[in-house]
Tab-separated table of C-alpha atoms in Angstrom:
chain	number	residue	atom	x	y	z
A	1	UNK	CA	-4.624	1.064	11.587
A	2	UNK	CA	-1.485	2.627	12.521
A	3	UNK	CA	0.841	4.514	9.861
A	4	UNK	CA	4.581	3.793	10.458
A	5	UNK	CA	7.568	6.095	9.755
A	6	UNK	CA	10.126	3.066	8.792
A	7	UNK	CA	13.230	5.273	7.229
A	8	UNK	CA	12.715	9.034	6.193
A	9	UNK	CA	10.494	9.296	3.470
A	10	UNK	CA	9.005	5.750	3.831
A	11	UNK	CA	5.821	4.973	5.558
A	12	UNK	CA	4.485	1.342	6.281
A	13	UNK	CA	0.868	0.619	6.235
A	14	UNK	CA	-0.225	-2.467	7.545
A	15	UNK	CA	-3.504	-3.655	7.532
A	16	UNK	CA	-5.158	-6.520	9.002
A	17	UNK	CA	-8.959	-8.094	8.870
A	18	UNK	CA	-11.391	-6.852	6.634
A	19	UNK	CA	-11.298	-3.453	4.555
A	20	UNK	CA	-14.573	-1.953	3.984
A	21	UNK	CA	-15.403	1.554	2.098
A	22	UNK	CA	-15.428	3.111	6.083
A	23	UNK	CA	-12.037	1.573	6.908
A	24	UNK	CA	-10.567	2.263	3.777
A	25	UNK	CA	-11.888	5.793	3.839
A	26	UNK	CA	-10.539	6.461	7.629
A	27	UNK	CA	-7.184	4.770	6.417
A	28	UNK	CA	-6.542	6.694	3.677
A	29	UNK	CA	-6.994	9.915	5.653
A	30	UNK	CA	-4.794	9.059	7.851
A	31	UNK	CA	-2.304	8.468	5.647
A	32	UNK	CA	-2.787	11.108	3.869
A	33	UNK	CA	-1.412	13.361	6.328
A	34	UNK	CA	1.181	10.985	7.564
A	35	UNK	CA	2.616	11.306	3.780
A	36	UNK	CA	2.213	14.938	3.748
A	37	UNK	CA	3.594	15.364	7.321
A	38	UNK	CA	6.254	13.277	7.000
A	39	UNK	CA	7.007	14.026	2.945
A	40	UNK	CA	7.183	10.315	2.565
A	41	UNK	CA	8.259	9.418	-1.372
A	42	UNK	CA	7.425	5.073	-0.159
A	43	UNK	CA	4.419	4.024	1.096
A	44	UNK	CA	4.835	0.011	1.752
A	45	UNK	CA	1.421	-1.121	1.827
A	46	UNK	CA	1.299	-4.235	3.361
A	47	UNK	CA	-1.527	-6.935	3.009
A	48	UNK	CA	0.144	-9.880	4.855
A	49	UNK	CA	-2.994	-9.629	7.313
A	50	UNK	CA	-6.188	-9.456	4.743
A	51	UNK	CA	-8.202	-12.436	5.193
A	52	UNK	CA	-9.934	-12.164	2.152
A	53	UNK	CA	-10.357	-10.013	-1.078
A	54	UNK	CA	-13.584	-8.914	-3.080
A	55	UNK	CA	-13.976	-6.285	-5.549
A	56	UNK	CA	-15.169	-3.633	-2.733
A	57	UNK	CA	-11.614	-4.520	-1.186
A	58	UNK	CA	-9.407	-4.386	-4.775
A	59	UNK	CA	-11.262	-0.759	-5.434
A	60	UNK	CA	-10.058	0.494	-1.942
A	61	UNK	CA	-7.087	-0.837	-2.164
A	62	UNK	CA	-6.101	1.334	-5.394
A	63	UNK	CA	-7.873	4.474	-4.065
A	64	UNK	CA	-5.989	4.166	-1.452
A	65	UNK	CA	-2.241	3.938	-4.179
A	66	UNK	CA	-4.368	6.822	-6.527
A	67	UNK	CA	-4.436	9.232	-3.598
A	68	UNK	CA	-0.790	8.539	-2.435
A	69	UNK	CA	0.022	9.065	-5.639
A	70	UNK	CA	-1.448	12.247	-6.187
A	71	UNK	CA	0.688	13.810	-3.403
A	72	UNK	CA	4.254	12.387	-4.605
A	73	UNK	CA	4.490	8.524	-2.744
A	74	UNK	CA	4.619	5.673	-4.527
A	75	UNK	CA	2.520	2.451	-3.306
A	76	UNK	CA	4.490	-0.634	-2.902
A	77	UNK	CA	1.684	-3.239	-2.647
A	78	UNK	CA	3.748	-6.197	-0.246
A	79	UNK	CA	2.312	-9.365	1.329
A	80	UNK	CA	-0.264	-11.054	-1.178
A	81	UNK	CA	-0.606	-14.368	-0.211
A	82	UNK	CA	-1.467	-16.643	-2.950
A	83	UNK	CA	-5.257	-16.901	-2.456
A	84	UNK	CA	-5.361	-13.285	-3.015
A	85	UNK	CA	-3.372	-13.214	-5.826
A	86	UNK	CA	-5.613	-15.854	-7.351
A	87	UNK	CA	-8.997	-13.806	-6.110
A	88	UNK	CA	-7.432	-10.867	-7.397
A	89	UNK	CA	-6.272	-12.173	-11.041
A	90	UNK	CA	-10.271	-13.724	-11.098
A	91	UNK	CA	-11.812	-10.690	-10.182
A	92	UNK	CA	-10.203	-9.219	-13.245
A	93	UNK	CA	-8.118	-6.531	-11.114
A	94	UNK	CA	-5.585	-4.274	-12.698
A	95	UNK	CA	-2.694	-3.590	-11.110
A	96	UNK	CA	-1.595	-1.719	-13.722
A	97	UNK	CA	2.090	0.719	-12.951
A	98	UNK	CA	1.672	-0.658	-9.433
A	99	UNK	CA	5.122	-2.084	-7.193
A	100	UNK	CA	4.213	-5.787	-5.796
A	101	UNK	CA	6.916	-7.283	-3.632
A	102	UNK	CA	6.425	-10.482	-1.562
A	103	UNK	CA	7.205	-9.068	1.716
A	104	UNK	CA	7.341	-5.912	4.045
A	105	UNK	CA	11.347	-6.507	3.870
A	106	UNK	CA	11.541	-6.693	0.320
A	107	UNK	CA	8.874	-3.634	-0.363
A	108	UNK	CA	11.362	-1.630	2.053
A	109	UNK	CA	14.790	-2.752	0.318
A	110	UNK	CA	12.757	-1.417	-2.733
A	111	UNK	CA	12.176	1.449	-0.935
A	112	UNK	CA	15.913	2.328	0.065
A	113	UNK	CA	17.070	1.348	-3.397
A	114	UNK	CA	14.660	4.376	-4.884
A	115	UNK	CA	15.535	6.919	-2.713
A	116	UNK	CA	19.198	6.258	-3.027
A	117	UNK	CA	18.761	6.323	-6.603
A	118	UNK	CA	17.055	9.980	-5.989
A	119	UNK	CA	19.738	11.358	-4.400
């Protein structure tokens, strides 16, 4: 899963297909050093391609925000579709402080808006 600079200090991180605990794990390494590399302050996480969402999925998903989080980015979580909004809500998952935005566009005039607002 590729981690893309979109603007300075924003990354995008799309992922597609399934997200097990080895994925997730590889992913967030990766990005990792992308956001310390880079000093990224955005992280647009983008879920447009998940098929499907179980609670394995939902815990990766916010160890993947926790870690960002720990070294300065903030998660925008962009791209739930509405079965995965539903599967989420059912599952009981807390989003909690998290950013949701519909789409990769909106998560990355988000984005801009922040860092403007930072300067």
């Amino acid at each position: 899963t590729p981690v893309v600079q979109l603007w300075d200090q924003v990354l995008a991180l799309p992922l597609i297909g399934s997200i097990d605990s080895r994925r997730a794990q590889t992913v967030t390494e990766v990005l990792l050093e992308r956001i310390v590399e880079t000093q990224s302050e955005v992280v647009i996480l983008d879920i447009t391609g998940v098929r499907s969402v179980d609670t394995h999925v939902t815990s990766n998903l916010l160890n993947i925000v926790s870690a960002s989080r720990l070294l300065g980015a903030e998660c925008v979580l962009t791209g739930i579709n509405p079965d995965v909004a539903q599967t989420m809500i059912h599952l009981g998952t807390e989003l909690g402080d998290i950013t949701t935005m519909a789409d990769m566009q909106e998560g990355l005039k988000y984005a801009m808006k922040r860092l403007k607002g930072k300067r």
